[in-house]
C-alpha cells in the first residue's frame, strides 16, 4: 500500500481503497494519521506520517500513539447513559430540570428548561444552537458541570424536541445526570465499566499537563494555539476529553455489535436511525449516539466525528458490521466540516 507523501506502516496488507484516505490526508495537510479498519471480520491497523511530540519534535506515527478523541468521546458517554437507562436508573423521557435541581437557579425561559429531557440531549434536540448563541462549553469557565448558576446566561434557541442543533452543553448535562444518578465521576465510570473490561488504553484528560504525561503532541494552526492552551479539559468528561488509539475505538465499537458482548444490548439501542428523519441527507439525522446515513438502495452507516485545535477524529459502523476509525493530529479551523464530510462520503462508498 502506497500512501505518498505520507509514509505508511500497517500490521497487515490492508484494503487498497485506504490509499484514497491517505490522499485525502495529504491533500488536507495532515502530518500524521492513525486508522483502524474491520472488514469481513479481518482487522487492519495502520499509522501514516509523523506524530508530533510535546516538545514540538517529530517521530513516526505509531499504531500505539495516543491521540485525543474530541467529540468521539460522546459515543462513550452515550454508552454509559444508555446502560443506566436500560438498568432503570435513568429514563430517556426524564426531565432534566428536576433531576439536576435547576429550579433553584432562577433560570430564564423556565418553561423551555422544564421541557428538556435526557433523550433530547443525546439527540441534540435540547434547544441549544451554538450557531446562534455560541458554545458556552468551549471557554475557560464553562457553566457545566460545576458552575450551573451560569446557565442563567444560556439562551434556549428553539423549542426543545422540535429541531436539531449540535450541542456540547447538552452532552455535558447528560453526563452530569449520570454522575448524579450513580454518585460516581464519569472518568471513574469509563475506567471500570468500559476501559478495563475491554483492555483499552484510553485515558481521560483533565488538564494540559496530561498531554505531556501521556505523550500527546498536537499540531494546531497558529491561530488556535492560545485556545488550546486554555482548553477546559476538566469540564469535557462527557463532551470531548478522552484520548487513546484508533484501535481502542474500533475495539469498543466492535463490542457494541458483537453477539454475546455485555454491551451488545446497549449497542442495539444506540445504533438506530432517528425516527422520522430523512437520513439520506448527510449530517442531518443524529440518534442517541451517532449520525446515520444511507443512499437509496444501499446500506446504512452510523458515524460520529470530532474536532478540536490540532485534532481530527472520525468513527463509523456499517450495518453489516464493518468498522472504520481515523485519528489525525491536525485540523483546518475554517474548513474542518467540509473536510470531515469528504472523508465520511469516501468511507461510506467503500466500507
Short mmCIF file of C-alpha atoms in Angstrom, two decimals:
data_model
loop_
_atom_site.label_atom_id
_atom_site.label_comp_id
_atom_site.label_asym_id
_atom_site.label_seq_id
_atom_site.Cartn_x
_atom_site.Cartn_y
_atom_site.Cartn_z
CA UNK A 1 0.00 0.00 0.00
CA UNK A 2 1.43 3.37 -1.03
CA UNK A 3 0.11 6.49 0.65
CA UNK A 4 2.54 9.07 -0.64
CA UNK A 5 3.61 11.55 0.54
CA UNK A 6 2.70 10.03 3.94
CA UNK A 7 4.80 7.02 4.88
CA UNK A 8 2.51 4.14 5.79
CA UNK A 9 3.01 1.33 8.31
CA UNK A 10 0.34 -1.38 8.60
CA UNK A 11 0.26 -4.61 10.60
CA UNK A 12 -1.00 -6.48 7.52
CA UNK A 13 -1.84 -5.72 3.90
CA UNK A 14 -4.95 -3.50 4.12
CA UNK A 15 -7.70 -2.89 1.53
CA UNK A 16 -6.40 -0.92 -1.42
CA UNK A 17 -9.08 1.76 -1.03
CA UNK A 18 -7.28 3.06 2.07
CA UNK A 19 -4.85 4.67 -0.36
CA UNK A 20 -7.65 7.15 -1.11
CA UNK A 21 -7.78 8.01 2.60
CA UNK A 22 -4.05 8.66 2.51
CA UNK A 23 -4.50 11.00 -0.43
CA UNK A 24 -7.31 12.75 1.46
CA UNK A 25 -5.00 13.24 4.45
CA UNK A 26 -2.12 14.54 2.32
CA UNK A 27 -4.44 16.88 0.44
CA UNK A 28 -5.54 18.47 3.70
CA UNK A 29 -2.05 18.77 5.22
CA UNK A 30 -2.23 16.15 7.94
CA UNK A 31 1.20 15.45 9.39
CA UNK A 32 0.08 12.04 10.55
CA UNK A 33 -2.98 9.83 10.92
CA UNK A 34 -3.93 6.54 12.50
CA UNK A 35 -6.51 4.15 11.04
CA UNK A 36 -8.28 1.06 12.32
CA UNK A 37 -10.47 -0.91 9.90
CA UNK A 38 -12.54 -4.05 10.40
CA UNK A 39 -13.90 -5.58 7.18
CA UNK A 40 -15.49 -9.04 6.85
CA UNK A 41 -14.10 -9.98 10.26
CA UNK A 42 -10.48 -9.05 9.44
CA UNK A 43 -8.86 -6.09 11.20
CA UNK A 44 -6.14 -3.75 9.95
CA UNK A 45 -4.22 -1.12 11.91
CA UNK A 46 -2.17 1.48 10.08
CA UNK A 47 -0.24 4.60 11.01
CA UNK A 48 0.80 7.19 8.46
CA UNK A 49 3.24 10.07 8.56
CA UNK A 50 4.52 11.71 11.72
CA UNK A 51 3.49 12.10 15.32
CA UNK A 52 4.12 15.43 16.98
CA UNK A 53 5.86 15.19 20.34
CA UNK A 54 5.01 17.50 23.22
CA UNK A 55 8.30 19.37 22.73
CA UNK A 56 7.44 20.00 19.08
CA UNK A 57 9.83 17.42 17.66
CA UNK A 58 8.55 14.72 15.31
CA UNK A 59 8.80 10.94 15.12
CA UNK A 60 7.00 8.27 13.16
CA UNK A 61 3.32 7.98 13.95
CA UNK A 62 2.79 4.58 15.57
CA UNK A 63 -0.35 2.48 15.96
CA UNK A 64 0.10 2.82 19.72
CA UNK A 65 0.38 6.63 19.74
CA UNK A 66 -2.38 8.17 21.84
CA UNK A 67 -4.38 10.97 20.24
CA UNK A 68 -7.38 12.94 21.55
CA UNK A 69 -10.82 11.72 20.53
CA UNK A 70 -12.53 15.13 20.70
CA UNK A 71 -16.29 14.60 20.26
CA UNK A 72 -15.98 10.88 19.54
CA UNK A 73 -15.86 10.87 23.36
CA UNK A 74 -19.63 11.33 23.18
CA UNK A 75 -20.06 7.74 21.97
CA UNK A 76 -18.61 6.52 25.27
CA UNK A 77 -20.79 8.95 27.23
CA UNK A 78 -23.89 7.80 25.35
CA UNK A 79 -22.99 4.21 26.14
CA UNK A 80 -22.98 4.92 29.86
CA UNK A 81 -26.25 6.84 29.62
CA UNK A 82 -27.98 4.02 27.74
CA UNK A 83 -26.59 1.40 30.09
CA UNK A 84 -28.21 3.13 33.04
CA UNK A 85 -31.39 3.76 31.07
CA UNK A 86 -31.66 0.03 30.45
CA UNK A 87 -31.00 -0.65 34.12
CA UNK A 88 -33.81 1.74 35.08
CA UNK A 89 -31.55 4.19 36.86
CA UNK A 90 -32.19 6.85 34.18
CA UNK A 91 -35.00 7.39 31.67
CA UNK A 92 -34.85 8.93 28.21
CA UNK A 93 -38.06 10.87 28.87
CA UNK A 94 -36.74 12.10 32.21
CA UNK A 95 -36.92 15.92 32.51
CA UNK A 96 -33.52 17.30 33.45
CA UNK A 97 -34.99 20.32 35.27
CA UNK A 98 -35.93 18.41 38.42
CA UNK A 99 -33.18 15.79 38.19
CA UNK A 100 -30.46 18.47 38.21
CA UNK A 101 -32.34 20.79 40.61
CA UNK A 102 -32.31 23.58 38.05
CA UNK A 103 -35.32 25.19 39.70
CA UNK A 104 -33.01 26.52 42.39
CA UNK A 105 -31.02 28.58 39.87
CA UNK A 106 -33.62 31.09 38.71
CA UNK A 107 -33.12 30.26 35.03
CA UNK A 108 -34.60 32.38 32.28
CA UNK A 109 -37.17 30.76 29.96
CA UNK A 110 -38.14 28.31 32.69
CA UNK A 111 -40.90 26.60 30.70
CA UNK A 112 -38.48 25.56 27.99
CA UNK A 113 -35.94 24.33 30.53
CA UNK A 114 -38.66 22.25 32.18
CA UNK A 115 -39.47 20.51 28.87
CA UNK A 116 -35.91 19.30 28.13
CA UNK A 117 -35.45 15.55 28.55
CA UNK A 118 -32.38 13.32 28.70
CA UNK A 119 -33.24 11.81 25.30
CA UNK A 120 -33.37 15.27 23.74
CA UNK A 121 -29.85 15.98 24.99
CA UNK A 122 -28.49 12.78 23.43
CA UNK A 123 -30.14 13.61 20.10
CA UNK A 124 -29.01 17.26 20.16
CA UNK A 125 -32.60 18.46 20.38
CA UNK A 126 -32.33 20.28 23.72
CA UNK A 127 -32.84 23.76 22.23
CA UNK A 128 -29.21 24.93 22.34
CA UNK A 129 -27.88 26.18 18.99
CA UNK A 130 -24.25 27.25 19.04
CA UNK A 131 -24.53 28.76 15.55
CA UNK A 132 -26.96 31.31 17.00
CA UNK A 133 -25.75 31.82 20.55
CA UNK A 134 -22.21 30.44 20.64
CA UNK A 135 -20.87 27.41 22.50
CA UNK A 136 -20.73 28.02 26.27
CA UNK A 137 -18.62 24.89 26.77
CA UNK A 138 -15.61 25.99 24.72
CA UNK A 139 -14.35 28.68 27.03
CA UNK A 140 -12.09 28.61 30.11
CA UNK A 141 -15.03 28.66 32.60
CA UNK A 142 -17.97 26.73 31.10
CA UNK A 143 -21.26 26.53 33.04
CA UNK A 144 -21.34 22.74 33.12
CA UNK A 145 -20.70 20.69 35.14
CA UNK A 146 -19.51 22.79 38.08
CA UNK A 147 -20.98 26.28 37.52
CA UNK A 148 -24.61 25.59 36.76
CA UNK A 149 -25.61 29.03 38.04
CA UNK A 150 -24.11 30.35 34.79
CA UNK A 151 -26.89 28.61 32.89
CA UNK A 152 -28.88 31.77 33.58
CA UNK A 153 -26.93 33.32 30.70
CA UNK A 154 -27.60 30.39 28.33
CA UNK A 155 -30.24 31.02 25.72
CA UNK A 156 -32.78 28.44 24.58
CA UNK A 157 -32.77 28.97 20.81
CA UNK A 158 -35.72 26.78 19.80
CA UNK A 159 -38.47 24.78 21.43
CA UNK A 160 -36.79 21.63 22.82
CA UNK A 161 -37.54 18.46 20.89
CA UNK A 162 -38.65 20.21 17.70
CA UNK A 163 -35.35 20.61 15.85
CA UNK A 164 -31.69 19.56 15.75
CA UNK A 165 -28.67 21.67 16.64
CA UNK A 166 -25.35 20.20 17.75
CA UNK A 167 -24.74 20.96 21.42
CA UNK A 168 -21.76 20.25 23.66
CA UNK A 169 -23.69 21.71 26.59
CA UNK A 170 -26.42 19.11 26.10
CA UNK A 171 -23.94 16.26 26.41
CA UNK A 172 -22.33 17.77 29.48
CA UNK A 173 -25.75 17.94 31.15
CA UNK A 174 -26.42 14.32 30.15
CA UNK A 175 -23.11 13.28 31.68
CA UNK A 176 -23.94 15.20 34.84
CA UNK A 177 -27.19 13.23 35.11
CA UNK A 178 -25.15 10.01 35.03
CA UNK A 179 -22.85 11.27 37.77
CA UNK A 180 -25.78 12.34 39.96
CA UNK A 181 -27.60 9.03 39.45
CA UNK A 182 -24.56 6.84 40.21
CA UNK A 183 -22.77 9.12 42.68
CA UNK A 184 -19.59 8.44 40.72
CA UNK A 185 -17.49 10.53 38.33
CA UNK A 186 -17.55 9.89 34.60
CA UNK A 187 -13.77 9.18 34.44
CA UNK A 188 -14.24 6.52 37.14
CA UNK A 189 -17.22 5.01 35.31
CA UNK A 190 -15.36 5.00 32.00
CA UNK A 191 -12.46 3.20 33.63
CA UNK A 192 -14.40 0.48 35.45
CA UNK A 193 -17.30 -0.02 33.03
CA UNK A 194 -15.54 0.33 29.65
CA UNK A 195 -11.76 0.72 29.58
CA UNK A 196 -10.68 -2.03 31.97
CA UNK A 197 -13.25 -4.68 30.90
CA UNK A 198 -12.23 -4.38 27.26
CA UNK A 199 -8.49 -3.84 27.74
CA UNK A 200 -8.47 -0.33 26.29
CA UNK A 201 -5.60 2.12 26.74
CA UNK A 202 -7.93 5.14 26.72
CA UNK A 203 -7.36 7.90 29.27
CA UNK A 204 -9.32 10.96 30.42
CA UNK A 205 -7.51 14.29 30.07
CA UNK A 206 -8.13 16.75 32.90
CA UNK A 207 -5.62 19.47 32.04
CA UNK A 208 -2.96 20.44 29.52
CA UNK A 209 -0.28 18.76 31.62
CA UNK A 210 -1.95 15.42 30.89
CA UNK A 211 -0.97 15.91 27.26
CA UNK A 212 2.65 15.89 28.38
CA UNK A 213 2.38 12.93 30.77
CA UNK A 214 0.53 10.89 28.15
CA UNK A 215 2.96 11.90 25.40
CA UNK A 216 0.25 13.50 23.28
CA UNK A 217 1.53 16.14 20.88
CA UNK A 218 -0.83 18.19 18.71
CA UNK A 219 -0.22 20.39 15.69
CA UNK A 220 -2.80 23.22 15.87
CA UNK A 221 -2.86 26.16 13.50
CA UNK A 222 -1.14 29.20 14.97
CA UNK A 223 -4.48 30.98 15.38
CA UNK A 224 -5.71 28.17 17.68
CA UNK A 225 -2.72 27.71 19.96
CA UNK A 226 -3.97 30.14 22.59
CA UNK A 227 -7.37 28.47 22.55
CA UNK A 228 -5.76 25.07 23.08
CA UNK A 229 -3.67 26.44 25.96
CA UNK A 230 -6.93 27.41 27.72
CA UNK A 231 -8.93 24.33 26.72
CA UNK A 232 -11.41 23.39 29.51
CA UNK A 233 -10.41 19.71 29.66
CA UNK A 234 -11.83 19.04 33.13
CA UNK A 235 -15.32 20.13 32.06
CA UNK A 236 -15.43 17.91 28.99
CA UNK A 237 -15.75 14.41 30.50
CA UNK A 238 -18.94 13.73 28.53
CA UNK A 239 -18.07 16.05 25.66
CA UNK A 240 -14.54 15.53 24.39
CA UNK A 241 -11.65 14.81 26.77
CA UNK A 242 -10.79 11.15 26.07
CA UNK A 243 -7.61 10.10 24.31
CA UNK A 244 -6.27 6.79 23.06
CA UNK A 245 -5.67 4.94 19.81
CA UNK A 246 -7.82 4.32 16.76
CA UNK A 247 -7.64 0.62 17.60
CA UNK A 248 -9.12 1.30 21.05
CA UNK A 249 -12.16 2.96 19.47
CA UNK A 250 -12.51 0.18 16.91
CA UNK A 251 -12.30 -2.48 19.61
CA UNK A 252 -15.01 -0.74 21.61
CA UNK A 253 -17.29 -0.29 18.59
CA UNK A 254 -16.95 -3.98 17.81
CA UNK A 255 -18.08 -4.84 21.34
CA UNK A 256 -21.23 -2.81 20.66
CA UNK A 257 -22.15 -5.16 17.81
CA UNK A 258 -20.55 -8.45 18.86
CA UNK A 259 -23.17 -11.09 19.71
CA UNK A 260 -22.89 -12.01 23.37
CA UNK A 261 -20.98 -8.87 24.34
CA UNK A 262 -22.01 -7.35 27.66
CA UNK A 263 -22.86 -4.10 25.86
CA UNK A 264 -24.47 -5.58 22.74
CA UNK A 265 -27.91 -4.62 24.05
CA UNK A 266 -26.67 -1.07 24.55
CA UNK A 267 -25.26 -1.05 21.04
CA UNK A 268 -28.61 -2.14 19.63
CA UNK A 269 -30.25 0.86 21.30
CA UNK A 270 -27.60 3.32 20.13
CA UNK A 271 -27.22 2.06 16.57
CA UNK A 272 -30.59 3.03 15.25
CA UNK A 273 -31.68 5.89 12.98
CA UNK A 274 -33.64 8.83 14.29
CA UNK A 275 -37.33 8.14 13.75
CA UNK A 276 -38.98 10.40 11.22
CA UNK A 277 -35.71 11.85 9.91
CA UNK A 278 -34.55 11.52 6.29
CA UNK A 279 -31.04 10.17 6.74
CA UNK A 280 -30.36 10.10 3.01
CA UNK A 281 -29.12 13.64 3.71
CA UNK A 282 -25.61 13.72 5.15
CA UNK A 283 -25.13 15.17 8.67
CA UNK A 284 -28.84 15.68 9.21
CA UNK A 285 -30.06 12.86 11.46
CA UNK A 286 -28.47 12.25 14.87
CA UNK A 287 -29.76 9.42 17.02
CA UNK A 288 -28.80 8.74 20.65
CA UNK A 289 -25.08 8.38 19.80
CA UNK A 290 -24.42 8.55 16.06
CA UNK A 291 -25.44 10.26 12.88
CA UNK A 292 -26.93 7.84 10.36
CA UNK A 293 -26.68 7.98 6.58
CA UNK A 294 -27.69 5.85 3.63
CA UNK A 295 -28.08 6.24 -0.10
CA UNK A 296 -31.20 4.81 -1.78
CA UNK A 297 -30.84 1.08 -2.31
CA UNK A 298 -27.71 0.84 -0.16
CA UNK A 299 -26.92 0.03 3.46
CA UNK A 300 -26.89 2.45 6.35
CA UNK A 301 -23.74 3.75 8.08
CA UNK A 302 -23.67 5.12 11.63
CA UNK A 303 -20.92 7.64 12.19
CA UNK A 304 -19.56 10.28 14.53
CA UNK A 305 -16.80 12.82 14.09
CA UNK A 306 -14.89 15.09 16.42
CA UNK A 307 -12.59 18.08 16.25
CA UNK A 308 -10.66 20.50 18.43
CA UNK A 309 -7.49 22.53 17.89
CA UNK A 310 -4.95 20.17 16.33
CA UNK A 311 -7.30 17.14 16.30
CA UNK A 312 -9.44 15.27 13.78
CA UNK A 313 -11.43 12.16 14.71
CA UNK A 314 -13.91 10.04 12.76
CA UNK A 315 -15.57 6.70 13.54
CA UNK A 316 -18.14 4.68 11.61
CA UNK A 317 -20.02 1.37 11.77
CA UNK A 318 -21.79 -0.06 8.73
CA UNK A 319 -24.98 -2.09 9.11
CA UNK A 320 -23.07 -5.23 8.10
CA UNK A 321 -20.64 -4.74 11.00
CA UNK A 322 -17.66 -3.25 9.16
CA UNK A 323 -15.86 -0.54 11.15
CA UNK A 324 -13.63 2.41 10.25
CA UNK A 325 -11.80 4.74 12.67
CA UNK A 326 -9.41 7.59 11.86
CA UNK A 327 -7.48 9.89 14.18
CA UNK A 328 -5.36 12.79 12.92
CA UNK A 329 -3.05 15.27 14.62
CA UNK A 330 -4.22 18.40 12.77
CA UNK A 331 -7.29 20.24 11.51
CA UNK A 332 -8.22 23.20 9.35
CA UNK A 333 -10.09 25.53 11.74
CA UNK A 334 -12.12 27.08 8.93
CA UNK A 335 -12.92 24.09 6.71
CA UNK A 336 -12.97 21.13 9.04
CA UNK A 337 -16.66 20.32 8.49
CA UNK A 338 -16.25 20.05 4.71
CA UNK A 339 -13.04 18.04 5.17
CA UNK A 340 -14.74 15.59 7.55
CA UNK A 341 -17.73 15.28 5.22
CA UNK A 342 -15.41 14.45 2.33
CA UNK A 343 -13.86 11.67 4.42
CA UNK A 344 -17.25 10.39 5.53
CA UNK A 345 -18.54 10.06 1.98
CA UNK A 346 -15.31 8.32 0.95
CA UNK A 347 -15.66 5.82 3.79
CA UNK A 348 -19.35 5.21 3.03
CA UNK A 349 -18.56 4.40 -0.58
CA UNK A 350 -16.02 1.73 0.42
CA UNK A 351 -16.99 0.36 3.84
#
